Short mmCIF file of C-alpha atoms in Angstrom, two decimals:
data_model
loop_
_atom_site.label_atom_id
_atom_site.label_comp_id
_atom_site.label_asym_id
_atom_site.label_seq_id
_atom_site.Cartn_x
_atom_site.Cartn_y
_atom_site.Cartn_z
CA UNK S 1 0.00 0.00 0.00
CA UNK S 2 1.34 3.44 -0.95
CA UNK S 3 1.66 6.28 1.53
CA UNK S 4 0.77 9.70 0.04
CA UNK S 5 2.87 11.87 2.37
CA UNK S 6 5.73 12.40 -0.09
CA UNK S 7 3.50 13.29 -3.02
CA UNK S 8 1.37 15.61 -0.91
CA UNK S 9 4.37 17.56 0.34
CA UNK S 10 5.90 17.68 -3.13
CA UNK S 11 2.69 19.10 -4.57
CA UNK S 12 2.53 21.61 -1.73
CA UNK S 13 5.82 23.08 -2.91
CA UNK S 14 3.90 24.45 -5.89
CA UNK S 15 1.71 26.50 -3.57
CA UNK S 16 4.31 29.22 -3.28
CA UNK S 17 2.91 30.48 -6.57
CA UNK S 18 -0.59 30.72 -5.11
CA UNK S 19 -2.00 33.57 -3.02
CA UNK S 20 -2.03 31.64 0.23
CA UNK S 21 -1.13 33.16 3.59
CA UNK S 22 0.56 30.60 5.81
CA UNK S 23 0.58 30.21 9.55
CA UNK S 24 3.92 29.13 10.97
CA UNK S 25 4.25 27.15 14.19
CA UNK S 26 7.45 27.14 16.25
CA UNK S 27 7.78 24.99 19.38
CA UNK S 28 8.81 26.90 22.48
CA UNK S 29 10.95 25.58 25.27
CA UNK S 30 11.70 27.08 28.61
CA UNK S 31 15.37 27.23 28.67
CA UNK S 32 18.10 25.82 30.40
CA UNK S 33 17.30 25.92 34.13
CA UNK S 34 20.45 26.79 36.03
CA UNK S 35 21.74 24.51 38.78
CA UNK S 36 21.27 27.14 41.48
CA UNK S 37 18.02 28.97 42.29
CA UNK S 38 17.94 32.69 41.67
CA UNK S 39 16.97 35.23 44.30
CA UNK S 40 14.10 37.62 43.69
CA UNK S 41 16.52 40.51 44.11
CA UNK S 42 18.41 39.28 41.03
CA UNK S 43 15.21 39.02 39.00
CA UNK S 44 14.21 42.52 40.06
CA UNK S 45 17.63 43.86 39.11
CA UNK S 46 17.47 42.31 35.64
CA UNK S 47 13.91 43.47 35.10
CA UNK S 48 14.95 46.95 36.23
CA UNK S 49 17.75 47.15 33.68
CA UNK S 50 15.35 46.06 30.96
CA UNK S 51 12.68 48.54 31.97
CA UNK S 52 15.12 51.45 31.93
CA UNK S 53 15.55 50.70 28.23
CA UNK S 54 11.86 50.18 27.54
CA UNK S 55 10.96 53.46 29.20
CA UNK S 56 13.40 55.38 27.02
CA UNK S 57 10.84 54.91 24.25
CA UNK S 58 13.45 54.31 21.54
CA UNK S 59 11.93 52.97 18.33
CA UNK S 60 13.05 51.42 15.07
CA UNK S 61 15.19 48.32 15.33
CA UNK S 62 16.65 48.93 18.77
CA UNK S 63 17.60 45.60 20.35
CA UNK S 64 17.04 45.31 24.07
CA UNK S 65 18.84 42.64 26.05
CA UNK S 66 15.99 40.56 27.45
CA UNK S 67 15.70 39.64 31.09
CA UNK S 68 16.48 35.99 31.63
CA UNK S 69 13.95 34.19 33.74
CA UNK S 70 10.70 32.33 33.65
CA UNK S 71 7.60 32.59 35.76
CA UNK S 72 9.37 30.39 38.32
CA UNK S 73 11.63 32.62 40.44
CA UNK S 74 13.57 29.61 41.72
CA UNK S 75 14.63 28.29 38.33
CA UNK S 76 15.68 31.13 36.12
CA UNK S 77 15.33 30.29 32.47
CA UNK S 78 13.93 31.85 29.36
CA UNK S 79 11.48 31.00 26.67
CA UNK S 80 13.28 30.25 23.45
CA UNK S 81 12.74 28.67 20.08
CA UNK S 82 14.96 27.37 17.32
CA UNK S 83 15.33 29.04 13.94
CA UNK S 84 17.14 27.77 10.85
CA UNK S 85 19.06 30.25 8.72
CA UNK S 86 21.31 30.03 5.66
CA UNK S 87 22.05 27.46 2.97
CA UNK S 88 22.62 24.80 4.08
CA UNK S 89 20.39 25.63 7.05
CA UNK S 90 21.98 26.04 10.47
CA UNK S 91 19.97 25.98 13.70
CA UNK S 92 20.13 28.71 16.35
CA UNK S 93 18.62 28.98 19.83
CA UNK S 94 17.04 32.41 20.11
CA UNK S 95 15.07 34.01 22.88
CA UNK S 96 11.52 35.18 22.19
CA UNK S 97 11.17 38.88 22.97
CA UNK S 98 8.07 40.97 22.31
CA UNK S 99 9.93 44.07 23.51
CA UNK S 100 12.36 44.36 20.58
CA UNK S 101 12.14 44.24 16.81
CA UNK S 102 14.89 42.43 14.97
CA UNK S 103 16.09 38.87 14.81
CA UNK S 104 19.84 38.75 15.37
CA UNK S 105 22.34 35.94 15.86
CA UNK S 106 26.04 35.95 16.67
CA UNK S 107 28.45 36.08 13.73
CA UNK S 108 31.41 33.71 13.50
CA UNK S 109 33.62 36.80 13.15
CA UNK S 110 32.58 38.22 16.53
CA UNK S 111 35.72 39.35 18.34
CA UNK S 112 34.58 39.10 21.94
CA UNK S 113 31.37 37.06 21.94
CA UNK S 114 31.02 34.11 24.36
CA UNK S 115 32.31 30.82 23.01
CA UNK S 116 30.40 28.69 25.51
CA UNK S 117 27.30 29.05 27.65
CA UNK S 118 26.61 28.39 31.31
CA UNK S 119 23.07 27.50 30.27
CA UNK S 120 24.17 24.04 29.12
CA UNK S 121 23.75 24.60 25.38
CA UNK S 122 26.20 24.58 22.51
CA UNK S 123 26.52 28.02 20.98
CA UNK S 124 26.24 28.32 17.21
CA UNK S 125 27.64 31.10 15.04
CA UNK S 126 26.47 32.39 11.67
CA UNK S 127 29.15 32.32 8.98
CA UNK S 128 28.21 34.34 5.89
CA UNK S 129 30.91 32.62 3.83
CA UNK S 130 29.41 29.19 4.57
CA UNK S 131 25.93 30.11 3.34
CA UNK S 132 25.43 30.13 -0.42
CA UNK S 133 22.42 32.43 -0.09
CA UNK S 134 23.83 35.01 2.35
CA UNK S 135 24.16 38.59 1.12
CA UNK S 136 25.28 41.68 2.99
CA UNK S 137 22.79 44.57 3.07
CA UNK S 138 24.73 47.38 1.43
CA UNK S 139 24.51 51.04 2.31
CA UNK S 140 22.92 51.71 -1.08
CA UNK S 141 20.18 49.17 -0.44
CA UNK S 142 16.78 50.91 -0.22
CA UNK S 143 16.16 49.05 3.01
CA UNK S 144 19.18 50.68 4.62
CA UNK S 145 18.58 54.04 3.03
CA UNK S 146 14.99 54.40 4.20
CA UNK S 147 13.08 51.84 6.24
CA UNK S 148 15.67 51.03 8.86
CA UNK S 149 17.46 54.36 8.89
CA UNK S 150 17.52 55.15 12.60
CA UNK S 151 20.03 56.43 15.08
CA UNK S 152 21.06 52.79 15.58
CA UNK S 153 21.82 52.20 11.88
CA UNK S 154 25.17 53.18 10.44
CA UNK S 155 27.14 53.18 7.22
CA UNK S 156 30.73 53.60 8.47
CA UNK S 157 33.24 55.47 6.39
CA UNK S 158 35.16 53.12 4.12
CA UNK S 159 32.55 50.36 4.41
CA UNK S 160 29.58 49.54 2.24
CA UNK S 161 27.90 47.35 4.86
CA UNK S 162 24.67 48.52 6.46
CA UNK S 163 25.58 48.23 10.13
CA UNK S 164 23.98 48.71 13.51
CA UNK S 165 25.25 49.54 16.95
CA UNK S 166 23.01 49.29 20.00
CA UNK S 167 24.53 50.70 23.17
CA UNK S 168 22.93 50.94 26.59
CA UNK S 169 23.56 52.97 29.70
CA UNK S 170 24.63 49.92 31.70
CA UNK S 171 27.38 49.16 29.20
CA UNK S 172 25.72 46.24 27.42
CA UNK S 173 25.17 46.30 23.71
CA UNK S 174 25.76 44.68 20.36
CA UNK S 175 26.93 45.78 16.95
CA UNK S 176 27.15 44.10 13.58
CA UNK S 177 25.76 44.10 10.05
CA UNK S 178 22.41 43.38 8.46
CA UNK S 179 22.24 40.24 6.31
CA UNK S 180 19.85 38.91 3.69
CA UNK S 181 19.46 35.14 3.93
CA UNK S 182 16.97 32.30 3.98
CA UNK S 183 14.72 31.50 6.94
CA UNK S 184 13.29 27.97 7.07
CA UNK S 185 9.92 27.25 8.64
CA UNK S 186 6.97 24.85 8.57
CA UNK S 187 3.91 26.37 6.95
CA UNK S 188 0.48 25.16 8.06
CA UNK S 189 -1.72 24.66 5.02
CA UNK S 190 -4.73 23.07 6.66
CA UNK S 191 -5.83 20.61 9.28
CA UNK S 192 -2.94 18.25 10.06
CA UNK S 193 -1.12 19.44 6.96
CA UNK S 194 2.24 21.24 6.92
CA UNK S 195 4.90 21.92 4.33
CA UNK S 196 8.54 22.96 4.55
CA UNK S 197 8.88 26.56 3.38
CA UNK S 198 11.50 29.28 3.10
CA UNK S 199 11.61 33.04 2.88
CA UNK S 200 14.34 35.60 2.34
CA UNK S 201 14.59 37.89 5.37
CA UNK S 202 16.86 40.55 6.82
CA UNK S 203 18.43 39.86 10.21
CA UNK S 204 21.35 41.09 12.25
CA UNK S 205 24.72 39.36 12.45
CA UNK S 206 26.43 40.43 15.68
CA UNK S 207 30.18 40.98 15.52
CA UNK S 208 30.72 42.69 18.89
CA UNK S 209 28.99 42.44 22.26
CA UNK S 210 29.48 44.23 25.56
CA UNK S 211 28.18 44.03 29.11
CA UNK S 212 25.77 41.23 29.96
CA UNK S 213 25.70 40.10 26.35
CA UNK S 214 29.37 39.18 26.52
CA UNK S 215 29.05 37.03 29.65
CA UNK S 216 29.13 33.25 29.33
CA UNK S 217 26.81 32.44 32.24
CA UNK S 218 23.65 33.26 30.25
CA UNK S 219 24.90 33.28 26.67
CA UNK S 220 22.51 32.29 23.87
CA UNK S 221 22.72 32.42 20.06
CA UNK S 222 20.58 35.51 19.64
CA UNK S 223 17.27 37.30 20.10
CA UNK S 224 14.06 36.86 18.10
CA UNK S 225 12.33 40.24 18.27
CA UNK S 226 8.57 40.36 17.82
CA UNK S 227 8.02 44.10 18.02
CA UNK S 228 5.93 46.13 15.60
CA UNK S 229 8.83 47.62 13.63
CA UNK S 230 9.31 47.09 9.90
CA UNK S 231 12.35 44.88 10.45
CA UNK S 232 10.70 42.36 12.76
CA UNK S 233 10.32 38.97 11.10
CA UNK S 234 6.56 39.06 11.48
CA UNK S 235 6.43 42.44 9.66
CA UNK S 236 8.78 41.27 6.90
CA UNK S 237 6.80 38.09 6.19
CA UNK S 238 3.44 39.83 6.42
CA UNK S 239 4.50 42.62 4.03
CA UNK S 240 5.05 39.98 1.34
CA UNK S 241 1.83 38.10 2.11
CA UNK S 242 3.65 35.03 3.44
CA UNK S 243 2.08 35.11 6.90
CA UNK S 244 -0.76 37.16 8.38
CA UNK S 245 0.25 40.23 10.39
CA UNK S 246 -0.49 38.51 13.66
CA UNK S 247 1.38 36.19 15.98
CA UNK S 248 0.40 34.20 19.04
CA UNK S 249 2.02 32.33 21.89
CA UNK S 250 1.06 30.02 24.71
CA UNK S 251 3.67 29.71 27.47
CA UNK S 252 3.50 26.74 29.80
CA UNK S 253 4.06 27.77 33.39
CA UNK S 254 4.52 24.39 35.04
CA UNK S 255 7.16 21.69 34.84
CA UNK S 256 9.79 22.29 32.19
CA UNK S 257 7.75 25.07 30.66
CA UNK S 258 7.81 25.43 26.90
CA UNK S 259 4.75 26.02 24.79
CA UNK S 260 4.00 27.13 21.25
CA UNK S 261 4.68 30.22 19.13
CA UNK S 262 2.58 30.79 16.01
CA UNK S 263 3.21 33.30 13.24
CA UNK S 264 -0.52 33.47 12.77
CA UNK S 265 -3.66 33.53 14.89
CA UNK S 266 -4.51 30.93 17.51
CA UNK S 267 -8.28 30.46 17.61
CA UNK S 268 -10.04 30.04 20.96
CA UNK S 269 -13.67 31.05 21.61
CA UNK S 270 -12.93 32.59 25.00
CA UNK S 271 -10.32 35.07 23.75
CA UNK S 272 -11.08 38.69 24.63
CA UNK S 273 -9.38 41.65 22.96
CA UNK S 274 -8.26 45.11 23.99
CA UNK S 275 -7.03 47.77 21.53
CA UNK S 276 -3.37 48.76 21.45
CA UNK S 277 -2.45 52.30 22.40
CA UNK S 278 -1.68 54.00 19.06
CA UNK S 279 1.81 55.09 18.02
CA UNK S 280 3.72 53.17 20.68
CA UNK S 281 6.79 51.02 19.97
CA UNK S 282 5.75 48.29 22.40
CA UNK S 283 2.52 46.40 23.07
CA UNK S 284 0.82 49.00 25.25
CA UNK S 285 -2.70 48.60 26.61
CA UNK S 286 -5.00 50.86 28.59
CA UNK S 287 -5.66 49.34 32.02
CA UNK S 288 -8.82 50.85 33.48
CA UNK S 289 -9.01 49.17 36.88
CA UNK S 290 -8.29 46.19 39.12
CA UNK S 291 -10.87 44.00 40.83
CA UNK S 292 -10.05 41.85 43.88
CA UNK S 293 -12.63 39.33 45.06
CA UNK S 294 -15.28 41.04 42.93
CA UNK S 295 -14.60 44.49 44.39
CA UNK S 296 -13.22 47.28 42.21
CA UNK S 297 -10.24 48.89 43.93
CA UNK S 298 -10.27 52.62 44.57
CA UNK S 299 -7.47 53.74 42.26
CA UNK S 300 -7.14 57.17 40.66
CA UNK S 301 -7.79 56.68 36.90
CA UNK S 302 -4.83 58.97 36.23
CA UNK S 303 -2.57 56.14 37.42
CA UNK S 304 -3.26 54.29 34.16
CA UNK S 305 -4.00 57.20 31.81
CA UNK S 306 -2.37 57.05 28.39
CA UNK S 307 -2.38 60.83 28.37
CA UNK S 308 0.14 60.61 31.21
CA UNK S 309 2.18 57.92 29.38
CA UNK S 310 1.14 55.46 32.10
CA UNK S 311 -0.35 52.68 30.03
CA UNK S 312 0.44 48.98 30.61
CA UNK S 313 3.08 47.13 28.55
CA UNK S 314 2.82 43.42 27.69
CA UNK S 315 6.41 42.13 27.66
CA UNK S 316 7.49 38.48 27.44
CA UNK S 317 11.07 39.48 28.28
CA UNK S 318 10.09 40.56 31.80
CA UNK S 319 9.98 37.87 34.48
CA UNK S 320 7.79 39.42 37.17
CA UNK S 321 4.88 41.89 36.90
CA UNK S 322 5.02 45.56 37.86
CA UNK S 323 2.25 47.94 38.92
CA UNK S 324 2.49 51.69 39.36
CA UNK S 325 2.62 52.76 43.00
CA UNK S 326 -0.92 54.17 43.00
CA UNK S 327 -2.22 50.72 42.07
CA UNK S 328 0.31 48.49 43.82
CA UNK S 329 -0.40 49.61 47.38
CA UNK S 330 -4.23 49.26 47.17
CA UNK S 331 -3.78 45.88 45.46
CA UNK S 332 -1.58 44.45 48.24
CA UNK S 333 -3.84 45.89 50.93
CA UNK S 334 -6.93 44.32 49.34
CA UNK S 335 -5.33 40.87 49.09
CA UNK S 336 -4.18 41.02 52.72
CA UNK S 337 -7.57 42.16 53.97
CA UNK S 338 -9.32 39.35 52.10
CA UNK S 339 -7.18 36.49 53.49
CA UNK S 340 -6.02 37.79 56.88
CA UNK S 341 -8.48 35.55 58.78
CA UNK S 342 -7.22 32.41 57.03
CA UNK S 343 -3.45 32.95 56.82
CA UNK S 344 -0.67 34.57 58.80
CA UNK S 345 0.55 37.74 57.07
CA UNK S 346 4.29 38.35 57.41
CA UNK S 347 7.02 40.39 55.78
CA UNK S 348 10.07 38.85 54.12
CA UNK S 349 12.83 41.03 52.69
CA UNK S 350 10.42 43.89 52.25
CA UNK S 351 7.76 41.79 50.51
CA UNK S 352 4.25 41.10 51.75
CA UNK S 353 4.04 37.35 52.35
CA UNK S 354 1.60 34.91 53.89
CA UNK S 355 2.07 31.67 55.81
CA UNK S 356 -0.47 29.27 54.35
CA UNK S 357 -1.51 25.84 55.63
CA UNK S 358 -4.01 25.01 52.86
CA UNK S 359 -4.08 25.36 49.11
CA UNK S 360 -3.77 28.99 48.00
CA UNK S 361 -6.50 28.43 45.41
CA UNK S 362 -8.93 27.73 48.25
CA UNK S 363 -7.98 30.81 50.26
CA UNK S 364 -6.87 33.60 47.97
CA UNK S 365 -9.29 35.52 45.73
CA UNK S 366 -9.36 35.88 41.98
CA UNK S 367 -7.96 39.10 40.62
CA UNK S 368 -9.18 40.78 37.46
CA UNK S 369 -7.23 43.32 35.42
CA UNK S 370 -9.81 45.30 33.50
CA UNK S 371 -8.72 46.76 30.17
CA UNK S 372 -10.21 49.06 27.56
CA UNK S 373 -12.92 47.48 25.47
CA UNK S 374 -14.35 45.50 28.36
CA UNK S 375 -11.59 42.86 28.23
CA UNK S 376 -10.70 41.41 31.62
CA UNK S 377 -7.65 39.31 32.44
CA UNK S 378 -8.63 36.98 35.28
CA UNK S 379 -5.70 35.86 37.43
CA UNK S 380 -5.60 32.80 39.64
CA UNK S 381 -3.70 33.12 42.94
CA UNK S 382 -0.70 31.33 41.41
CA UNK S 383 -0.52 34.12 38.82
CA UNK S 384 -0.02 36.93 41.34
CA UNK S 385 1.67 34.98 44.14
CA UNK S 386 5.05 33.24 44.21
CA UNK S 387 6.01 30.35 46.47
CA UNK S 388 9.12 31.19 48.50
CA UNK S 389 9.54 28.02 50.51
CA UNK S 390 8.38 27.01 53.98
CA UNK S 391 8.50 28.54 57.43
CA UNK S 392 7.45 26.85 60.68
CA UNK S 393 5.82 24.05 58.73
CA UNK S 394 3.67 26.38 56.63
CA UNK S 395 4.11 27.33 52.98
CA UNK S 396 5.20 30.91 52.48
CA UNK S 397 3.56 32.64 49.52
CA UNK S 398 4.42 36.22 48.64
CA UNK S 399 2.94 38.87 46.38
CA UNK S 400 4.59 38.31 43.01
CA UNK S 401 3.90 41.80 41.74
CA UNK S 402 6.48 44.55 42.23
CA UNK S 403 6.10 48.29 42.56
CA UNK S 404 7.04 49.90 39.25
CA UNK S 405 9.78 52.51 39.61
CA UNK S 406 9.13 54.05 36.19
CA UNK S 407 5.47 55.03 36.21
CA UNK S 408 4.50 52.30 33.74
CA UNK S 409 2.87 48.97 34.59
CA UNK S 410 4.46 45.94 32.90
CA UNK S 411 2.94 42.47 32.56
CA UNK S 412 5.67 39.82 32.59
CA UNK S 413 5.74 36.04 32.39
CA UNK S 414 4.19 35.69 35.85
CA UNK S 415 0.79 36.60 34.35
CA UNK S 416 1.45 35.73 30.68
CA UNK S 417 1.98 32.03 31.40
CA UNK S 418 -0.83 29.50 30.96
CA UNK S 419 -2.66 31.78 28.56
CA UNK S 420 -3.05 32.15 24.83
CA UNK S 421 -1.89 35.60 23.76
CA UNK S 422 -2.69 36.92 20.28
CA UNK S 423 -0.88 40.03 19.00
CA UNK S 424 -3.05 41.21 16.12
CA UNK S 425 -0.99 43.90 14.40
CA UNK S 426 -3.40 44.19 11.49
CA UNK S 427 -6.27 45.15 13.78
CA UNK S 428 -4.02 46.79 16.39
CA UNK S 429 -5.22 44.76 19.33
CA UNK S 430 -4.01 42.13 21.81
CA UNK S 431 -6.17 39.22 22.95
CA UNK S 432 -5.85 36.56 25.61
CA UNK S 433 -7.58 33.57 27.18
CA UNK S 434 -6.70 31.17 29.97
CA UNK S 435 -5.50 27.90 28.43
CA UNK S 436 -3.63 24.69 29.17
CA UNK S 437 -0.60 25.27 26.96
CA UNK S 438 0.30 21.57 26.97
CA UNK S 439 -2.73 20.97 24.70
CA UNK S 440 -2.89 21.41 20.94
CA UNK S 441 -4.26 24.65 19.55
CA UNK S 442 -6.41 25.62 16.58
CA UNK S 443 -4.65 27.95 14.15
CA UNK S 444 -6.33 30.18 11.59
CA UNK S 445 -5.20 29.69 8.00
CA UNK S 446 -5.97 32.69 5.80
CA UNK S 447 -6.13 32.16 2.05
CA UNK S 448 -6.19 34.85 -0.58
CA UNK S 449 -9.99 34.97 -0.12
CA UNK S 450 -9.76 35.37 3.66
CA UNK S 451 -11.07 31.91 4.45
CA UNK S 452 -10.16 30.45 7.82
CA UNK S 453 -9.29 26.84 8.57
CA UNK S 454 -8.35 25.16 11.81
CA UNK S 455 -5.01 23.43 12.05
CA UNK S 456 -5.34 21.58 15.33
CA UNK S 457 -2.77 18.86 15.91
CA UNK S 458 -0.30 18.60 13.09
CA UNK S 459 -0.56 14.92 12.15
CA UNK S 460 -1.05 13.54 8.65
CA UNK S 461 -4.46 11.86 8.22
CA UNK S 462 -7.27 11.38 5.74
CA UNK S 463 -8.48 14.89 6.53
CA UNK S 464 -5.19 16.13 5.08
CA UNK S 465 -6.35 15.04 1.64
CA UNK S 466 -9.67 16.83 2.11
CA UNK S 467 -7.92 20.01 3.21
CA UNK S 468 -5.50 19.74 0.31
CA UNK S 469 -8.46 19.88 -2.06
CA UNK S 470 -9.55 23.14 -0.45
CA UNK S 471 -6.25 24.97 -0.92
CA UNK S 472 -4.83 23.65 -4.19
CA UNK S 473 -5.59 25.57 -7.39
CA UNK S 474 -7.63 23.54 -9.85
CA UNK S 475 -4.77 22.91 -12.29
CA UNK S 476 -2.53 21.45 -9.61
CA UNK S 477 -5.42 19.57 -8.04
CA UNK S 478 -6.25 17.92 -11.37
CA UNK S 479 -2.64 16.80 -11.76
CA UNK S 480 -2.65 15.50 -8.21
CA UNK S 481 -5.86 13.52 -8.68
CA UNK S 482 -4.58 12.13 -12.00
CA UNK S 483 -1.47 10.85 -10.19
CA UNK S 484 -3.54 9.27 -7.45
CA UNK S 485 -5.75 7.46 -9.96
CA UNK S 486 -2.84 5.14 -10.78
CA UNK S 487 -1.94 4.39 -7.17
CA UNK S 488 -3.34 2.76 -4.08
CA UNK S 489 -2.58 4.45 -0.81
CA UNK S 490 -3.17 3.97 2.88
CA UNK S 491 -3.97 6.80 5.28
CA UNK S 492 -1.97 6.98 8.47
#
């Protein structure tokens, strides 16, 4: 009996000539837990460095060094995925970062970049001479002359390479050149049906790194920026109609973490959306209020007003979650007042903590962050508390939110985990829904006629043939059916 997988995928290669918008799925992993737990003070310090860069409001291809850490403060890690670049393709571990724009990896010619990593991974380096499809972006290239011309883009005297140099106040930074080369990805073409695809993209090749970027203890191959700028991969692919101008992720918060990243839209009926604040470089939302145990907290609306530049940023590169002072203090007071009869409130290193004998889900209230458009983000106790060990036989849980020093609230992985998040750049909105990120997801496939199809689990089956009929142009479909008429085949 003949298996149709090879023929199906071969025929799918012809679809690049058809007006089909793919969705691309990348598996996420939570990286490289270190052997020693990390103190909250270290997480706060790294978040603080990151936020000082975010709050500068620099736009246009500026790379920010992401905070390393997951939602678990005891096992610092980071959410990363693997990308394949060049010809032949070479794989790189890159951190997912919604707070920066470009994809960059370390060049083989880097003079001071780490050669090994304390994260337990083998570092890989991009060698332009080893890729038959690599091409330097020249200073005369329209891309360099217009779209990416920012204070961080340079054309040094005596060089024709379009270069960048990102420097930060704490001394960390990276510099290098922009490269054209091939990105490899799996395109979802229908239910249980994928095809290997490629696209020419521009990315950064880092030849010099300073500060934290040059340290071996947390070295990684690069950063995958998912900002709204023209040079982000999602913007590049969408501008050519390869993928929709939307991406989604679902970050697992338990166990080894991981999850899924989709260059496309994850479909879930319970997703609610809130509009993005216009003309902002990051994913900024208008937070209108906070509800604890069904009661709206008394917080001055000016604390969240966009007119005061005090909106809320969604940032996967931040580990914890930060509230402006006017909201943080009422929030902590409301939680304490709600549970004080069932737990023993205590302070630990300046944090409000609680000694708990029972399950926190049975004692602590739900919290709701209420955003513009009527979209509420409902948080379970484990999404605003962190477990800091035991004391006198009782579990010690502490408020996982921090007081924001910069006047802007920032939602980090503590609240982003265990949720689907959809960043809809086309409609300028962000959506979310609570979800078990260990489960499969439904992904929207948009054809040239704006039809939507669910992808679900990506396994070849008889439904793959049915979906193939829906997306193939008639001429190719006729050829395909003619080929099948001479063969017997068995579905998986």
